[in-house]
Amino acid sequence: MAGILSIQFEPVLNEIDKNLEKVKTIIENFVKENGDKKLDLIVLPEFFTTGVSHKYVDFPTPKDGGAPIEFVANFAKKYSVNIAAGTIITKEDEKLYNTMFVLNREGKTIAKYNKIHLFKYFGGTENLRITPGENKPVVVDLDFAKVGLAICFDIKYPLHYKKLAQNGAEIIVNPAAWAYLKSIKGQKEQNARVFRALSIARAAENLVYFVSSNECGNADPLGNIGSSMIISPMADILAEAGNEDDAIYADIDLELVRTLKTTTPVAFEE
C-alpha cells in the first residue's frame, strides 16, 4: 500500500510568500493530525504560488524552479516524501513555461514537465503567454511507483494519458486550476461535472490511480471548482474535496494496477 496526499487551497493572487505559507500550514496540520498515516506522495495545485491572474507571468522563476522549489524541497526532506509540485511559471531562453517539478524524498528534483495543452478556449489566453512543452510523455520512476505527469487542460486530450500508461504509469497526477466565470450562471456546476467525469474516465480507461490537485475559492472574475480527487483504476472515488482549503488522503494498492495491466491491458491496445 502507498499513501497519497492531495493539497487543495485558494491561493492569494500573486502573493507567493502567503501561498507557500498556506502550503506549509496545510501539510503540517495533516502530519500533526495523522502521524500514523504512510506518506509516499504529495501533490500540489497548478499555479500554487500565484493563483490565476493575468499577472502570474510576472513572477517567473529560473528553469530550476528557484525559491519556491527550494521551499518544497525542504518539505520533501523534512517528511521524507515525494512531491509533485505543480505548477509554477519558469523562464528559459526568454520563453515562459507552465512547469511541474517532481522531487524525491531527499528533496532532489528528478523530473520536470512543461504543460503541453494550453488553455486557449472560452476566452482563455494561456497560449499567448506560455510556450507549450515538448510533446512527449513524462513518467517518473519514484521509489514506490511509476508516476505520469499531466496538468489541467491536458485532461481534454485522452491520448496524452494513454501514452503515459503505455510508458508504465501506475499513478497519474493532474494539478489543475479548473476555473469558471462567476458572471455565467451555472458554469461552476457545469465545469465541475466535466472535470469530475473526465477524471474518472482517465483513471478507468488507463487502469491507473488518478490524483487531481485543484485550486478552490472565489476570486473575481474567475472562481475555481475545487473538487480535488483520488480515483482508483476501477473508478472508485477514494477521496474528494469540496470547495475549500483541504488535504485529501488515500491508501492505494499498486498491486491492483499491476494485476489489471496484466489481465486487462486495454490501455496498450490501439
PDB file of C-alpha atoms in Angstrom:
ATOM      1  CA  MET A   1       0.000   0.000   0.000  1.00  0.00           C
ATOM      2  CA  ALA A   2       1.068   3.605  -0.607  1.00  0.00           C
ATOM      3  CA  GLY A   3      -0.193   6.838   0.923  1.00  0.00           C
ATOM      4  CA  ILE A   4      -1.190   9.744  -1.332  1.00  0.00           C
ATOM      5  CA  LEU A   5      -1.983  13.286  -0.175  1.00  0.00           C
ATOM      6  CA  SER A   6      -3.547  15.885  -2.472  1.00  0.00           C
ATOM      7  CA  ILE A   7      -3.451  19.516  -1.335  1.00  0.00           C
ATOM      8  CA  GLN A   8      -6.233  21.924  -2.342  1.00  0.00           C
ATOM      9  CA  PHE A   9      -6.380  25.590  -1.408  1.00  0.00           C
ATOM     10  CA  GLU A  10      -7.365  29.068  -2.543  1.00  0.00           C
ATOM     11  CA  PRO A  11      -4.213  30.989  -3.469  1.00  0.00           C
ATOM     12  CA  VAL A  12      -3.885  34.665  -2.635  1.00  0.00           C
ATOM     13  CA  LEU A  13      -3.420  36.187  -6.074  1.00  0.00           C
ATOM     14  CA  ASN A  14       0.223  36.965  -6.814  1.00  0.00           C
ATOM     15  CA  GLU A  15       1.300  36.664  -3.159  1.00  0.00           C
ATOM     16  CA  ILE A  16       3.959  33.961  -3.351  1.00  0.00           C
ATOM     17  CA  ASP A  17       5.075  34.022   0.292  1.00  0.00           C
ATOM     18  CA  LYS A  18       1.498  33.854   1.583  1.00  0.00           C
ATOM     19  CA  ASN A  19       0.719  30.911  -0.670  1.00  0.00           C
ATOM     20  CA  LEU A  20       3.815  28.996   0.350  1.00  0.00           C
ATOM     21  CA  GLU A  21       2.830  29.593   3.953  1.00  0.00           C
ATOM     22  CA  LYS A  22      -0.611  28.117   3.156  1.00  0.00           C
ATOM     23  CA  VAL A  23       1.042  25.018   1.719  1.00  0.00           C
ATOM     24  CA  LYS A  24       3.198  24.731   4.826  1.00  0.00           C
ATOM     25  CA  THR A  25       0.237  25.086   7.187  1.00  0.00           C
ATOM     26  CA  ILE A  26      -1.931  22.522   5.383  1.00  0.00           C
ATOM     27  CA  ILE A  27       0.834  19.906   5.219  1.00  0.00           C
ATOM     28  CA  GLU A  28       1.981  20.440   8.802  1.00  0.00           C
ATOM     29  CA  ASN A  29      -1.585  20.228  10.123  1.00  0.00           C
ATOM     30  CA  PHE A  30      -2.175  16.999   8.220  1.00  0.00           C
ATOM     31  CA  VAL A  31       1.008  15.405   9.521  1.00  0.00           C
ATOM     32  CA  LYS A  32       0.272  16.543  13.069  1.00  0.00           C
ATOM     33  CA  GLU A  33      -3.239  15.066  12.981  1.00  0.00           C
ATOM     34  CA  ASN A  34      -2.367  11.924  11.004  1.00  0.00           C
ATOM     35  CA  GLY A  35       1.058  10.886  12.199  1.00  0.00           C
ATOM     36  CA  ASP A  36       0.173   7.219  11.762  1.00  0.00           C
ATOM     37  CA  LYS A  37      -0.524   7.512   8.029  1.00  0.00           C
ATOM     38  CA  LYS A  38       2.020   6.404   5.456  1.00  0.00           C
ATOM     39  CA  LEU A  39       3.025   9.286   3.187  1.00  0.00           C
ATOM     40  CA  ASP A  40       4.615   8.498  -0.168  1.00  0.00           C
ATOM     41  CA  LEU A  41       3.470  11.335  -2.436  1.00  0.00           C
ATOM     42  CA  ILE A  42       2.113  14.868  -2.012  1.00  0.00           C
ATOM     43  CA  VAL A  43       0.534  16.666  -4.976  1.00  0.00           C
ATOM     44  CA  LEU A  44       0.186  20.468  -5.133  1.00  0.00           C
ATOM     45  CA  PRO A  45      -2.134  22.505  -7.425  1.00  0.00           C
ATOM     46  CA  GLU A  46      -1.393  24.297 -10.660  1.00  0.00           C
ATOM     47  CA  PHE A  47      -0.153  27.887 -10.071  1.00  0.00           C
ATOM     48  CA  PHE A  48       0.181  27.106  -6.361  1.00  0.00           C
ATOM     49  CA  THR A  49       2.433  30.127  -5.779  1.00  0.00           C
ATOM     50  CA  THR A  50       0.385  32.803  -7.563  1.00  0.00           C
ATOM     51  CA  GLY A  51      -3.128  31.651  -8.396  1.00  0.00           C
ATOM     52  CA  VAL A  52      -4.534  32.517 -11.816  1.00  0.00           C
ATOM     53  CA  SER A  53      -4.498  36.120 -12.995  1.00  0.00           C
ATOM     54  CA  HIS A  54      -3.006  37.972 -15.937  1.00  0.00           C
ATOM     55  CA  LYS A  55      -0.098  38.919 -13.680  1.00  0.00           C
ATOM     56  CA  TYR A  56       1.046  35.401 -12.871  1.00  0.00           C
ATOM     57  CA  VAL A  57       3.574  35.571 -15.708  1.00  0.00           C
ATOM     58  CA  ASP A  58       5.245  38.494 -13.906  1.00  0.00           C
ATOM     59  CA  PHE A  59       6.755  36.057 -11.397  1.00  0.00           C
ATOM     60  CA  PRO A  60       8.837  33.618 -13.452  1.00  0.00           C
ATOM     61  CA  THR A  61      11.479  31.521 -11.760  1.00  0.00           C
ATOM     62  CA  PRO A  62      14.707  30.165 -13.281  1.00  0.00           C
ATOM     63  CA  LYS A  63      14.417  26.818 -15.006  1.00  0.00           C
ATOM     64  CA  ASP A  64      15.389  25.076 -11.747  1.00  0.00           C
ATOM     65  CA  GLY A  65      12.307  26.495 -10.013  1.00  0.00           C
ATOM     66  CA  GLY A  66      14.141  28.950  -7.782  1.00  0.00           C
ATOM     67  CA  ALA A  67      12.952  29.780  -4.273  1.00  0.00           C
ATOM     68  CA  PRO A  68       9.513  28.071  -4.462  1.00  0.00           C
ATOM     69  CA  ILE A  69      11.075  24.721  -5.348  1.00  0.00           C
ATOM     70  CA  GLU A  70      13.717  25.182  -2.652  1.00  0.00           C
ATOM     71  CA  PHE A  71      10.819  25.666  -0.234  1.00  0.00           C
ATOM     72  CA  VAL A  72       9.125  22.481  -1.442  1.00  0.00           C
ATOM     73  CA  ALA A  73      12.420  20.584  -1.307  1.00  0.00           C
ATOM     74  CA  ASN A  74      12.715  21.335   2.395  1.00  0.00           C
ATOM     75  CA  PHE A  75       9.333  19.688   2.993  1.00  0.00           C
ATOM     76  CA  ALA A  76      10.294  16.658   0.919  1.00  0.00           C
ATOM     77  CA  LYS A  77      13.374  16.182   3.102  1.00  0.00           C
ATOM     78  CA  LYS A  78      11.633  17.006   6.389  1.00  0.00           C
ATOM     79  CA  TYR A  79       8.881  14.428   5.909  1.00  0.00           C
ATOM     80  CA  SER A  80      10.782  12.031   3.619  1.00  0.00           C
ATOM     81  CA  VAL A  81       8.082  12.247   0.952  1.00  0.00           C
ATOM     82  CA  ASN A  82       7.990  12.568  -2.820  1.00  0.00           C
ATOM     83  CA  ILE A  83       6.279  15.759  -4.007  1.00  0.00           C
ATOM     84  CA  ALA A  84       4.679  16.642  -7.345  1.00  0.00           C
ATOM     85  CA  ALA A  85       4.890  20.434  -7.153  1.00  0.00           C
ATOM     86  CA  GLY A  86       2.758  21.674  -9.885  1.00  0.00           C
ATOM     87  CA  THR A  87       2.886  24.274 -11.201  1.00  0.00           C
ATOM     88  CA  ILE A  88       4.982  27.427 -11.360  1.00  0.00           C
ATOM     89  CA  ILE A  89       5.993  29.648 -14.261  1.00  0.00           C
ATOM     90  CA  THR A  90       9.594  29.087 -15.344  1.00  0.00           C
ATOM     91  CA  LYS A  91      11.696  31.048 -17.809  1.00  0.00           C
ATOM     92  CA  GLU A  92      14.224  29.506 -20.152  1.00  0.00           C
ATOM     93  CA  ASP A  93      15.787  31.080 -23.252  1.00  0.00           C
ATOM     94  CA  GLU A  94      13.360  34.017 -22.927  1.00  0.00           C
ATOM     95  CA  LYS A  95      10.366  31.656 -23.107  1.00  0.00           C
ATOM     96  CA  LEU A  96       7.865  31.057 -20.317  1.00  0.00           C
ATOM     97  CA  TYR A  97       6.625  27.575 -19.410  1.00  0.00           C
ATOM     98  CA  ASN A  98       3.966  26.243 -17.036  1.00  0.00           C
ATOM     99  CA  THR A  99       6.094  23.705 -15.202  1.00  0.00           C
ATOM    100  CA  MET A 100       5.545  20.872 -12.738  1.00  0.00           C
ATOM    101  CA  PHE A 101       8.543  19.716 -10.697  1.00  0.00           C
ATOM    102  CA  VAL A 102       8.789  16.287  -9.099  1.00  0.00           C
ATOM    103  CA  LEU A 103      11.059  15.953  -6.093  1.00  0.00           C
ATOM    104  CA  ASN A 104      12.148  12.770  -4.339  1.00  0.00           C
ATOM    105  CA  ARG A 105      12.338  12.149  -0.610  1.00  0.00           C
ATOM    106  CA  GLU A 106      15.770  13.761  -0.454  1.00  0.00           C
ATOM    107  CA  GLY A 107      14.403  16.990  -1.951  1.00  0.00           C
ATOM    108  CA  LYS A 108      16.135  16.484  -5.276  1.00  0.00           C
ATOM    109  CA  THR A 109      14.306  17.446  -8.481  1.00  0.00           C
ATOM    110  CA  ILE A 110      14.166  14.256 -10.525  1.00  0.00           C
ATOM    111  CA  ALA A 111      11.722  15.300 -13.268  1.00  0.00           C
ATOM    112  CA  LYS A 112      10.050  18.318 -14.856  1.00  0.00           C
ATOM    113  CA  TYR A 113       7.045  18.542 -17.123  1.00  0.00           C
ATOM    114  CA  ASN A 114       6.126  21.639 -19.142  1.00  0.00           C
ATOM    115  CA  LYS A 115       2.381  21.747 -19.830  1.00  0.00           C
ATOM    116  CA  ILE A 116       1.643  20.802 -23.428  1.00  0.00           C
ATOM    117  CA  HIS A 117      -2.044  21.594 -23.927  1.00  0.00           C
ATOM    118  CA  LEU A 118      -2.519  25.248 -23.057  1.00  0.00           C
ATOM    119  CA  PHE A 119      -5.918  26.719 -22.252  1.00  0.00           C
ATOM    120  CA  LYS A 120      -6.919  28.851 -25.242  1.00  0.00           C
ATOM    121  CA  TYR A 121     -10.677  28.334 -25.360  1.00  0.00           C
ATOM    122  CA  PHE A 122     -13.724  30.084 -23.887  1.00  0.00           C
ATOM    123  CA  GLY A 123     -11.672  33.270 -23.618  1.00  0.00           C
ATOM    124  CA  GLY A 124      -8.570  31.596 -22.184  1.00  0.00           C
ATOM    125  CA  THR A 125      -5.284  33.217 -23.239  1.00  0.00           C
ATOM    126  CA  GLU A 126      -2.659  30.959 -21.671  1.00  0.00           C
ATOM    127  CA  ASN A 127      -1.244  30.268 -25.141  1.00  0.00           C
ATOM    128  CA  LEU A 128      -0.495  33.985 -25.644  1.00  0.00           C
ATOM    129  CA  ARG A 129       1.869  33.994 -22.662  1.00  0.00           C
ATOM    130  CA  ILE A 130       3.137  30.467 -22.256  1.00  0.00           C
ATOM    131  CA  THR A 131       5.116  28.209 -24.609  1.00  0.00           C
ATOM    132  CA  PRO A 132       3.847  24.628 -24.838  1.00  0.00           C
ATOM    133  CA  GLY A 133       6.180  21.910 -23.673  1.00  0.00           C
ATOM    134  CA  GLU A 134       7.686  19.201 -25.832  1.00  0.00           C
ATOM    135  CA  ASN A 135       5.022  16.732 -26.899  1.00  0.00           C
ATOM    136  CA  LYS A 136       6.280  13.599 -25.195  1.00  0.00           C
ATOM    137  CA  PRO A 137       5.108  11.742 -22.087  1.00  0.00           C
ATOM    138  CA  VAL A 138       6.925  12.195 -18.790  1.00  0.00           C
ATOM    139  CA  VAL A 139       6.763   9.222 -16.424  1.00  0.00           C
ATOM    140  CA  VAL A 140       8.803   9.389 -13.225  1.00  0.00           C
ATOM    141  CA  ASP A 141      10.185   6.236 -11.626  1.00  0.00           C
ATOM    142  CA  LEU A 142       9.734   7.022  -7.926  1.00  0.00           C
ATOM    143  CA  ASP A 143      10.810   4.688  -5.153  1.00  0.00           C
ATOM    144  CA  PHE A 144       7.309   3.228  -4.776  1.00  0.00           C
ATOM    145  CA  ALA A 145       5.586   3.641  -8.151  1.00  0.00           C
ATOM    146  CA  LYS A 146       5.815   4.959 -11.686  1.00  0.00           C
ATOM    147  CA  VAL A 147       4.033   8.329 -11.868  1.00  0.00           C
ATOM    148  CA  GLY A 148       2.834  10.012 -15.065  1.00  0.00           C
ATOM    149  CA  LEU A 149       2.568  13.786 -15.285  1.00  0.00           C
ATOM    150  CA  ALA A 150      -0.304  15.879 -16.651  1.00  0.00           C
ATOM    151  CA  ILE A 151      -1.583  19.392 -15.987  1.00  0.00           C
ATOM    152  CA  CYS A 152      -5.134  20.782 -16.007  1.00  0.00           C
ATOM    153  CA  PHE A 153      -6.339  21.162 -19.620  1.00  0.00           C
ATOM    154  CA  ASP A 154      -4.281  18.130 -20.681  1.00  0.00           C
ATOM    155  CA  ILE A 155      -7.257  16.190 -19.344  1.00  0.00           C
ATOM    156  CA  LYS A 156      -9.195  17.030 -22.525  1.00  0.00           C
ATOM    157  CA  TYR A 157      -6.631  15.055 -24.557  1.00  0.00           C
ATOM    158  CA  PRO A 158      -7.031  11.342 -23.756  1.00  0.00           C
ATOM    159  CA  LEU A 159      -4.110  10.216 -25.917  1.00  0.00           C
ATOM    160  CA  HIS A 160      -1.752  12.101 -23.599  1.00  0.00           C
ATOM    161  CA  TYR A 161      -2.866   9.845 -20.736  1.00  0.00           C
ATOM    162  CA  LYS A 162      -2.768   6.730 -22.872  1.00  0.00           C
ATOM    163  CA  LYS A 163       0.871   7.468 -23.709  1.00  0.00           C
ATOM    164  CA  LEU A 164       1.622   7.856 -20.008  1.00  0.00           C
ATOM    165  CA  ALA A 165       0.055   4.445 -19.316  1.00  0.00           C
ATOM    166  CA  GLN A 166       1.906   2.881 -22.222  1.00  0.00           C
ATOM    167  CA  ASN A 167       5.133   4.230 -20.744  1.00  0.00           C
ATOM    168  CA  GLY A 168       4.477   2.478 -17.471  1.00  0.00           C
ATOM    169  CA  ALA A 169       2.495   4.985 -15.378  1.00  0.00           C
ATOM    170  CA  GLU A 170       0.715   3.391 -12.413  1.00  0.00           C
ATOM    171  CA  ILE A 171      -0.408   6.739 -10.973  1.00  0.00           C
ATOM    172  CA  ILE A 172      -1.182   9.873 -12.960  1.00  0.00           C
ATOM    173  CA  VAL A 173      -1.046  13.204 -11.145  1.00  0.00           C
ATOM    174  CA  ASN A 174      -3.017  16.117 -12.540  1.00  0.00           C
ATOM    175  CA  PRO A 175      -2.525  19.509 -10.831  1.00  0.00           C
ATOM    176  CA  ALA A 176      -5.181  21.945 -12.014  1.00  0.00           C
ATOM    177  CA  ALA A 177      -6.687  25.384 -11.743  1.00  0.00           C
ATOM    178  CA  TRP A 178     -10.051  24.383 -13.230  1.00  0.00           C
ATOM    179  CA  ALA A 179     -11.892  27.666 -13.249  1.00  0.00           C
ATOM    180  CA  TYR A 180     -15.253  29.145 -14.191  1.00  0.00           C
ATOM    181  CA  LEU A 181     -16.548  32.618 -14.946  1.00  0.00           C
ATOM    182  CA  LYS A 182     -18.600  33.801 -11.998  1.00  0.00           C
ATOM    183  CA  SER A 183     -20.662  36.013 -14.298  1.00  0.00           C
ATOM    184  CA  ILE A 184     -22.141  32.992 -16.108  1.00  0.00           C
ATOM    185  CA  LYS A 185     -24.942  31.352 -14.147  1.00  0.00           C
ATOM    186  CA  GLY A 186     -24.489  27.624 -13.695  1.00  0.00           C
ATOM    187  CA  GLN A 187     -20.992  27.462 -15.127  1.00  0.00           C
ATOM    188  CA  LYS A 188     -19.434  26.387 -11.828  1.00  0.00           C
ATOM    189  CA  GLU A 189     -21.644  23.293 -11.632  1.00  0.00           C
ATOM    190  CA  GLN A 190     -21.179  22.558 -15.317  1.00  0.00           C
ATOM    191  CA  ASN A 191     -17.383  22.809 -15.191  1.00  0.00           C
ATOM    192  CA  ALA A 192     -17.277  20.703 -12.035  1.00  0.00           C
ATOM    193  CA  ARG A 193     -19.294  17.953 -13.768  1.00  0.00           C
ATOM    194  CA  VAL A 194     -16.942  17.956 -16.739  1.00  0.00           C
ATOM    195  CA  PHE A 195     -13.808  17.801 -14.591  1.00  0.00           C
ATOM    196  CA  ARG A 196     -15.249  15.009 -12.473  1.00  0.00           C
ATOM    197  CA  ALA A 197     -16.338  12.946 -15.496  1.00  0.00           C
ATOM    198  CA  LEU A 198     -13.012  13.318 -17.284  1.00  0.00           C
ATOM    199  CA  SER A 199     -11.045  12.467 -14.140  1.00  0.00           C
ATOM    200  CA  ILE A 200     -12.962   9.234 -13.617  1.00  0.00           C
ATOM    201  CA  ALA A 201     -12.610   8.322 -17.285  1.00  0.00           C
ATOM    202  CA  ARG A 202      -8.847   8.905 -17.335  1.00  0.00           C
ATOM    203  CA  ALA A 203      -8.401   6.609 -14.326  1.00  0.00           C
ATOM    204  CA  ALA A 204     -10.623   3.815 -15.613  1.00  0.00           C
ATOM    205  CA  GLU A 205      -9.592   3.801 -19.256  1.00  0.00           C
ATOM    206  CA  ASN A 206      -5.880   3.708 -18.401  1.00  0.00           C
ATOM    207  CA  LEU A 207      -6.063   1.413 -15.344  1.00  0.00           C
ATOM    208  CA  VAL A 208      -4.224   3.884 -13.110  1.00  0.00           C
ATOM    209  CA  TYR A 209      -4.774   5.779  -9.901  1.00  0.00           C
ATOM    210  CA  PHE A 210      -5.635   9.354 -10.817  1.00  0.00           C
ATOM    211  CA  VAL A 211      -4.774  12.198  -8.433  1.00  0.00           C
ATOM    212  CA  SER A 212      -6.017  15.719  -9.067  1.00  0.00           C
ATOM    213  CA  SER A 213      -4.975  18.716  -7.002  1.00  0.00           C
ATOM    214  CA  ASN A 214      -7.140  21.687  -7.839  1.00  0.00           C
ATOM    215  CA  GLU A 215      -7.369  25.293  -6.751  1.00  0.00           C
ATOM    216  CA  CYS A 216     -10.542  26.344  -4.979  1.00  0.00           C
ATOM    217  CA  GLY A 217     -12.120  29.640  -3.988  1.00  0.00           C
ATOM    218  CA  ASN A 218     -14.000  32.566  -5.410  1.00  0.00           C
ATOM    219  CA  ALA A 219     -11.592  35.215  -6.661  1.00  0.00           C
ATOM    220  CA  ASP A 220     -13.059  37.589  -9.282  1.00  0.00           C
ATOM    221  CA  PRO A 221     -13.724  37.278 -12.156  1.00  0.00           C
ATOM    222  CA  LEU A 222     -12.784  33.603 -12.028  1.00  0.00           C
ATOM    223  CA  GLY A 223     -13.691  31.097  -9.386  1.00  0.00           C
ATOM    224  CA  ASN A 224     -12.171  27.631  -9.079  1.00  0.00           C
ATOM    225  CA  ILE A 225     -14.181  24.463  -8.635  1.00  0.00           C
ATOM    226  CA  GLY A 226     -12.031  22.638  -6.088  1.00  0.00           C
ATOM    227  CA  SER A 227     -13.258  19.014  -6.105  1.00  0.00           C
ATOM    228  CA  SER A 228      -9.765  17.506  -5.981  1.00  0.00           C
ATOM    229  CA  MET A 229      -9.967  13.710  -6.178  1.00  0.00           C
ATOM    230  CA  ILE A 230      -8.080  10.466  -5.751  1.00  0.00           C
ATOM    231  CA  ILE A 231      -9.628   7.827  -8.008  1.00  0.00           C
ATOM    232  CA  SER A 232      -8.894   4.117  -8.352  1.00  0.00           C
ATOM    233  CA  PRO A 233      -8.437   2.295 -11.687  1.00  0.00           C
ATOM    234  CA  MET A 234     -11.882   0.780 -11.050  1.00  0.00           C
ATOM    235  CA  ALA A 235     -13.402   4.294 -10.971  1.00  0.00           C
ATOM    236  CA  ASP A 236     -13.877   4.331  -7.200  1.00  0.00           C
ATOM    237  CA  ILE A 237     -13.528   7.835  -5.754  1.00  0.00           C
ATOM    238  CA  LEU A 238     -11.313   7.150  -2.752  1.00  0.00           C
ATOM    239  CA  ALA A 239     -11.190  10.773  -1.577  1.00  0.00           C
ATOM    240  CA  GLU A 240     -12.763  14.027  -2.743  1.00  0.00           C
ATOM    241  CA  ALA A 241     -12.574  17.628  -1.561  1.00  0.00           C
ATOM    242  CA  GLY A 242     -15.296  20.239  -1.576  1.00  0.00           C
ATOM    243  CA  ASN A 243     -14.557  23.871  -2.450  1.00  0.00           C
ATOM    244  CA  GLU A 244     -12.430  24.931   0.496  1.00  0.00           C
ATOM    245  CA  ASP A 245      -8.827  24.547   1.645  1.00  0.00           C
ATOM    246  CA  ASP A 246      -8.316  20.853   2.286  1.00  0.00           C
ATOM    247  CA  ALA A 247      -5.950  17.899   2.254  1.00  0.00           C
ATOM    248  CA  ILE A 248      -7.408  14.640   0.968  1.00  0.00           C
ATOM    249  CA  TYR A 249      -5.698  11.320   1.569  1.00  0.00           C
ATOM    250  CA  ALA A 250      -5.997   7.754   0.338  1.00  0.00           C
ATOM    251  CA  ASP A 251      -4.145   4.492   0.755  1.00  0.00           C
ATOM    252  CA  ILE A 252      -3.734   2.934  -2.680  1.00  0.00           C
ATOM    253  CA  ASP A 253      -2.999  -0.643  -3.684  1.00  0.00           C
ATOM    254  CA  LEU A 254      -0.478  -0.652  -6.515  1.00  0.00           C
ATOM    255  CA  GLU A 255      -0.810  -4.416  -6.895  1.00  0.00           C
ATOM    256  CA  LEU A 256      -4.313  -3.753  -8.233  1.00  0.00           C
ATOM    257  CA  VAL A 257      -2.859  -1.626 -11.042  1.00  0.00           C
ATOM    258  CA  ARG A 258      -0.182  -4.185 -11.823  1.00  0.00           C
ATOM    259  CA  THR A 259      -2.694  -7.015 -11.943  1.00  0.00           C
ATOM    260  CA  LEU A 260      -5.098  -5.097 -14.170  1.00  0.00           C
ATOM    261  CA  LYS A 261      -2.350  -4.148 -16.615  1.00  0.00           C
ATOM    262  CA  THR A 262      -1.585  -7.846 -16.969  1.00  0.00           C
ATOM    263  CA  THR A 263      -5.137  -9.179 -17.165  1.00  0.00           C
ATOM    264  CA  THR A 264      -6.931  -6.290 -18.913  1.00  0.00           C
ATOM    265  CA  PRO A 265      -4.313  -4.349 -20.890  1.00  0.00           C
ATOM    266  CA  VAL A 266      -6.794  -2.090 -22.681  1.00  0.00           C
ATOM    267  CA  ALA A 267      -4.552   0.970 -22.488  1.00  0.00           C
ATOM    268  CA  PHE A 268      -1.965  -0.838 -24.584  1.00  0.00           C
ATOM    269  CA  GLU A 269      -4.311  -1.691 -27.441  1.00  0.00           C
ATOM    270  CA  GLU A 270      -4.951   0.531 -30.425  1.00  0.00           C
TER     271      GLU A 270
END
